[in-house]
Amino acid sequence: MEIVSKVNPSEQQTGAEKLSKRIIPLVGKYISDFKMISYGDRVMVCIPGGKDNCGLSDVLIKLQKKTTIRFHLLAINLAQGQPGFSPEILETLFKSLKVKLHIRCQDTFSVVKRLVPKEETICSSFFRLRREAIYCIARVLDVTKIALGNYKKDILETFLLNLSFSGSINTTSSKFFSYNKKHIVIRSLSYFRKRDLFVLASLKKFIIIPCNLSGSQKNLKWQKIKNIIAVWGKSYENRIDSIFNALSNIIPSYLLEKKILTLSINKFYEFYI
């Protein structure tokens, strides 16, 4: 679907430029803070068709022109056999952005529908198959970095999901190796909120292809966490930012991890005794 904006074209252009000027430095700072991109990198942006990855491509294109670090940018779309999906829409968009879009077809939709019972959640199987396909494409295209779109709220949702249902304190990392150790996966949108990119997509009239597979089932744990965060945001506006900041302000010795506690006590005795 096309995101339609109600403002006139001149206001759209001005608004998009202003928003881009605010977003680009944040993305650049995050990339710099975590040393995500190096000179000569081949960065592959994965484009399922959502506003986040289309916006990420647009931001990286502008950042590529401004930064002194020279890197090559390419985009891929994995056509997964979902009914109604039309990659030709994305081809038109990326032609206007002057970025080569590589479209690869792999029918993970039929595989997931065939193997996963209707009463079970299909997200994990869907994401695993998609991730493996993306790594294979990255190897064929000889890329060094794989860029994914994850926002501040995505990181917070993963953290609360693991905290609530897995009994562990962890979330999506800003940078990590793929399972085959051949590529580095980066998430460079984590310093700002999803609504910023939604507005940018609206102003630029990006064509958004809705997902009717992952995350579309009812009563998912992920959706319950989203609802909790939405309620928190209404009762205390800065709570999301506060919890996000806490993820980079960890005091391990005040947690209940046995190895950390034992190590801290041993260091205490070594120093004072």
Short mmCIF file of C-alpha atoms in Angstrom, two decimals:
data_model
loop_
_atom_site.label_atom_id
_atom_site.label_comp_id
_atom_site.label_asym_id
_atom_site.label_seq_id
_atom_site.Cartn_x
_atom_site.Cartn_y
_atom_site.Cartn_z
CA MET A 1 0.00 0.00 0.00
CA GLU A 2 1.04 3.60 -0.48
CA ILE A 3 1.33 5.77 2.61
CA VAL A 4 -0.64 8.90 1.76
CA SER A 5 0.26 12.27 3.22
CA LYS A 6 -2.31 15.08 3.47
CA VAL A 7 0.18 17.94 3.05
CA ASN A 8 0.97 19.59 -0.28
CA PRO A 9 4.07 18.56 -2.32
CA SER A 10 6.23 21.53 -1.33
CA GLU A 11 5.51 20.97 2.38
CA GLN A 12 6.22 17.26 1.87
CA GLN A 13 9.65 18.01 0.41
CA THR A 14 10.50 20.50 3.16
CA GLY A 15 9.27 18.18 5.89
CA ALA A 16 11.19 15.21 4.49
CA GLU A 17 14.40 17.25 4.29
CA LYS A 18 14.04 18.49 7.88
CA LEU A 19 13.32 15.01 9.19
CA SER A 20 16.23 13.52 7.22
CA LYS A 21 18.57 16.14 8.67
CA ARG A 22 17.53 15.02 12.16
CA ILE A 23 17.67 11.28 11.48
CA ILE A 24 20.94 11.07 9.52
CA PRO A 25 23.18 12.39 12.35
CA LEU A 26 21.58 9.92 14.78
CA VAL A 27 22.20 7.00 12.43
CA GLY A 28 25.74 8.26 11.83
CA LYS A 29 26.38 8.55 15.57
CA TYR A 30 25.09 5.03 16.23
CA ILE A 31 27.22 3.61 13.41
CA SER A 32 30.24 5.49 14.80
CA ASP A 33 29.59 4.53 18.44
CA PHE A 34 29.56 0.82 17.61
CA LYS A 35 32.02 1.00 14.66
CA MET A 36 29.50 -0.64 12.35
CA ILE A 37 30.86 0.36 8.95
CA SER A 38 34.49 0.43 7.83
CA TYR A 39 36.24 1.71 4.73
CA GLY A 40 35.54 -0.47 1.69
CA ASP A 41 32.61 -2.37 3.25
CA ARG A 42 29.93 -3.83 1.01
CA VAL A 43 26.74 -3.13 2.99
CA MET A 44 23.63 -5.09 2.07
CA VAL A 45 20.27 -3.68 3.22
CA CYS A 46 17.50 -6.27 3.53
CA ILE A 47 14.19 -4.94 2.14
CA PRO A 48 11.08 -6.98 3.05
CA GLY A 49 8.97 -4.03 1.91
CA GLY A 50 8.35 -2.17 5.17
CA LYS A 51 8.84 1.49 5.99
CA ASP A 52 11.81 0.77 8.27
CA ASN A 53 14.09 -0.82 5.69
CA CYS A 54 13.01 1.46 2.83
CA GLY A 55 13.72 4.41 5.11
CA LEU A 56 17.02 2.86 6.22
CA SER A 57 18.12 2.63 2.59
CA ASP A 58 17.22 6.26 2.00
CA VAL A 59 19.14 7.36 5.13
CA LEU A 60 22.22 5.26 4.28
CA ILE A 61 22.29 6.66 0.75
CA LYS A 62 22.44 10.20 2.15
CA LEU A 63 24.94 9.17 4.83
CA GLN A 64 27.11 7.54 2.16
CA LYS A 65 27.40 10.91 0.40
CA LYS A 66 28.29 12.81 3.59
CA THR A 67 30.69 10.47 5.37
CA THR A 68 34.43 10.24 4.74
CA ILE A 69 34.22 6.45 5.07
CA ARG A 70 33.70 5.05 1.60
CA PHE A 71 31.43 2.01 1.42
CA HIS A 72 29.33 0.29 -1.24
CA LEU A 73 25.57 -0.01 -0.74
CA LEU A 74 23.25 -2.60 -2.26
CA ALA A 75 19.73 -3.77 -1.46
CA ILE A 76 18.09 -7.18 -1.60
CA ASN A 77 14.51 -8.33 -1.42
CA LEU A 78 13.69 -11.92 -0.58
CA ALA A 79 10.43 -12.83 -2.33
CA GLN A 80 9.06 -15.51 0.00
CA GLY A 81 5.97 -16.62 -1.88
CA GLN A 82 3.48 -14.61 0.14
CA PRO A 83 0.12 -14.13 -1.63
CA GLY A 84 -0.27 -10.67 -3.11
CA PHE A 85 3.41 -9.76 -2.81
CA SER A 86 4.73 -7.79 -5.80
CA PRO A 87 8.49 -7.06 -5.81
CA GLU A 88 8.04 -4.91 -8.93
CA ILE A 89 6.79 -2.13 -6.63
CA LEU A 90 10.12 -2.12 -4.81
CA GLU A 91 12.04 -2.15 -8.10
CA THR A 92 10.40 1.14 -9.07
CA LEU A 93 11.18 2.70 -5.68
CA PHE A 94 14.85 1.72 -5.67
CA LYS A 95 15.32 2.80 -9.26
CA SER A 96 14.29 6.29 -8.09
CA LEU A 97 16.77 5.99 -5.18
CA LYS A 98 19.48 4.94 -7.67
CA VAL A 99 20.32 1.79 -5.73
CA LYS A 100 20.59 -1.64 -7.33
CA LEU A 101 17.87 -3.93 -5.92
CA HIS A 102 18.60 -7.65 -6.08
CA ILE A 103 15.45 -9.78 -5.91
CA ARG A 104 15.81 -13.40 -4.86
CA CYS A 105 12.91 -15.89 -4.74
CA GLN A 106 12.59 -18.55 -2.05
CA ASP A 107 9.15 -19.88 -1.12
CA THR A 108 9.44 -19.95 2.67
CA PHE A 109 5.73 -19.13 2.94
CA SER A 110 4.65 -22.59 1.71
CA VAL A 111 7.33 -24.30 3.81
CA VAL A 112 6.21 -22.63 7.04
CA LYS A 113 2.52 -23.22 6.33
CA ARG A 114 3.20 -26.89 5.59
CA LEU A 115 5.46 -27.67 8.56
CA VAL A 116 4.02 -25.56 11.39
CA PRO A 117 0.63 -26.58 12.86
CA LYS A 118 -2.08 -23.91 12.67
CA GLU A 119 -2.34 -23.59 16.45
CA GLU A 120 1.39 -22.87 16.83
CA THR A 121 3.26 -19.60 16.32
CA ILE A 122 4.93 -19.40 12.92
CA CYS A 123 7.18 -16.38 13.56
CA SER A 124 10.28 -18.24 14.78
CA SER A 125 10.27 -20.69 11.85
CA PHE A 126 9.61 -17.90 9.38
CA PHE A 127 12.44 -15.72 10.70
CA ARG A 128 14.89 -18.63 10.85
CA LEU A 129 14.29 -19.58 7.22
CA ARG A 130 14.52 -15.95 6.13
CA ARG A 131 17.74 -15.43 8.09
CA GLU A 132 19.39 -18.48 6.53
CA ALA A 133 18.34 -17.34 3.06
CA ILE A 134 19.73 -13.83 3.68
CA TYR A 135 23.10 -15.25 4.79
CA CYS A 136 23.28 -17.35 1.61
CA ILE A 137 22.51 -14.31 -0.55
CA ALA A 138 25.14 -12.28 1.32
CA ARG A 139 27.74 -14.94 0.57
CA VAL A 140 26.86 -14.97 -3.14
CA LEU A 141 27.00 -11.14 -3.38
CA ASP A 142 30.25 -11.06 -1.39
CA VAL A 143 29.01 -8.51 1.18
CA THR A 144 30.78 -7.75 4.46
CA LYS A 145 27.92 -6.16 6.43
CA ILE A 146 24.20 -6.93 6.54
CA ALA A 147 22.08 -3.94 7.63
CA LEU A 148 18.74 -4.56 9.33
CA GLY A 149 16.17 -2.04 10.52
CA ASN A 150 15.56 -2.21 14.28
CA TYR A 151 14.33 0.70 16.34
CA LYS A 152 14.59 1.71 19.97
CA LYS A 153 11.22 0.12 20.68
CA ASP A 154 12.19 -3.12 18.86
CA ILE A 155 15.19 -3.48 21.17
CA LEU A 156 13.03 -2.75 24.21
CA GLU A 157 10.36 -5.25 23.09
CA THR A 158 12.95 -8.01 22.71
CA PHE A 159 14.41 -7.19 26.12
CA LEU A 160 11.00 -7.35 27.85
CA LEU A 161 10.00 -10.46 25.90
CA ASN A 162 13.09 -12.34 27.13
CA LEU A 163 12.70 -10.92 30.63
CA SER A 164 9.02 -11.92 30.87
CA PHE A 165 8.90 -15.26 29.07
CA SER A 166 12.46 -16.63 28.90
CA GLY A 167 13.81 -15.61 32.29
CA SER A 168 16.90 -13.99 30.78
CA ILE A 169 18.28 -10.47 30.48
CA ASN A 170 19.26 -9.90 26.84
CA THR A 171 18.10 -8.14 23.71
CA THR A 172 19.04 -7.65 20.06
CA SER A 173 22.68 -6.68 19.71
CA SER A 174 23.72 -3.64 17.70
CA LYS A 175 26.40 -5.67 15.90
CA PHE A 176 27.06 -9.41 15.77
CA PHE A 177 28.51 -12.15 13.57
CA SER A 178 26.26 -14.31 11.42
CA TYR A 179 26.18 -17.97 12.46
CA ASN A 180 28.70 -18.86 9.75
CA LYS A 181 31.07 -16.06 10.93
CA LYS A 182 31.27 -14.75 7.36
CA HIS A 183 29.32 -11.52 7.80
CA ILE A 184 28.63 -8.89 10.43
CA VAL A 185 24.99 -7.96 10.99
CA ILE A 186 24.37 -4.33 11.99
CA ARG A 187 21.31 -2.51 13.32
CA SER A 188 21.75 1.20 12.78
CA LEU A 189 18.29 2.63 13.54
CA SER A 190 18.32 2.07 17.28
CA TYR A 191 18.73 5.68 18.42
CA PHE A 192 15.29 6.85 17.33
CA ARG A 193 11.68 5.75 17.30
CA LYS A 194 9.66 4.02 14.60
CA ARG A 195 7.25 6.92 14.19
CA ASP A 196 10.07 9.09 12.77
CA LEU A 197 10.62 6.72 9.87
CA PHE A 198 6.88 6.27 9.37
CA VAL A 199 6.56 10.04 8.92
CA LEU A 200 9.55 10.06 6.57
CA ALA A 201 7.98 7.23 4.55
CA SER A 202 4.73 9.19 4.39
CA LEU A 203 6.41 12.39 3.25
CA LYS A 204 8.44 10.56 0.59
CA LYS A 205 5.42 8.45 -0.45
CA PHE A 206 7.26 5.15 -0.11
CA ILE A 207 5.27 2.14 -1.27
CA ILE A 208 4.82 -0.13 1.75
CA ILE A 209 4.12 -3.84 1.30
CA PRO A 210 2.26 -5.16 4.37
CA CYS A 211 3.34 -8.46 5.93
CA ASN A 212 0.61 -11.10 6.18
CA LEU A 213 2.75 -13.84 7.70
CA SER A 214 5.11 -13.03 10.58
CA GLY A 215 3.53 -11.14 13.47
CA SER A 216 0.03 -11.35 11.96
CA GLN A 217 -1.29 -14.10 14.24
CA LYS A 218 -3.49 -13.33 17.23
CA ASN A 219 -2.52 -13.61 20.91
CA LEU A 220 1.22 -13.56 20.29
CA LYS A 221 3.50 -12.89 23.26
CA TRP A 222 5.18 -10.21 21.18
CA GLN A 223 1.87 -8.39 20.75
CA LYS A 224 1.23 -8.53 24.49
CA ILE A 225 4.59 -6.84 25.11
CA LYS A 226 3.75 -4.19 22.51
CA ASN A 227 0.50 -3.47 24.34
CA ILE A 228 2.31 -3.13 27.67
CA ILE A 229 4.80 -0.66 26.20
CA ALA A 230 1.95 1.33 24.62
CA VAL A 231 0.27 1.66 28.04
CA TRP A 232 3.56 2.67 29.65
CA GLY A 233 4.13 5.32 27.00
CA LYS A 234 0.79 6.92 27.82
CA SER A 235 1.33 6.95 31.60
CA TYR A 236 4.98 8.11 31.49
CA GLU A 237 6.25 9.60 28.26
CA ASN A 238 9.99 9.12 28.86
CA ARG A 239 9.81 5.55 30.17
CA ILE A 240 10.87 3.95 26.85
CA ASP A 241 13.94 6.22 26.65
CA SER A 242 14.76 5.51 30.29
CA ILE A 243 14.67 1.71 29.89
CA PHE A 244 16.59 1.93 26.60
CA ASN A 245 19.32 3.96 28.32
CA ALA A 246 19.43 1.38 31.12
CA LEU A 247 20.50 -1.27 28.59
CA SER A 248 23.80 0.60 28.12
CA ASN A 249 24.17 1.43 31.81
CA ILE A 250 24.47 -2.04 33.35
CA ILE A 251 25.93 -2.70 36.79
CA PRO A 252 26.64 -6.47 36.71
CA SER A 253 27.66 -6.72 40.39
CA TYR A 254 24.12 -5.70 41.41
CA LEU A 255 22.53 -8.56 39.51
CA LEU A 256 22.11 -12.17 40.66
CA GLU A 257 24.49 -13.82 38.18
CA LYS A 258 26.54 -16.27 40.26
CA LYS A 259 29.70 -16.07 38.14
CA ILE A 260 29.74 -12.27 38.32
CA LEU A 261 29.06 -12.23 42.07
CA THR A 262 31.78 -14.80 42.74
CA LEU A 263 34.26 -12.87 40.59
CA SER A 264 33.40 -9.59 42.35
CA ILE A 265 33.84 -11.12 45.82
CA ASN A 266 37.17 -12.70 44.86
CA LYS A 267 38.43 -9.36 43.55
CA PHE A 268 37.29 -7.69 46.77
CA TYR A 269 39.30 -10.13 48.90
CA GLU A 270 42.34 -9.85 46.61
CA PHE A 271 42.32 -6.07 47.03
CA TYR A 272 41.56 -5.74 50.74
CA ILE A 273 43.17 -8.85 52.24
#
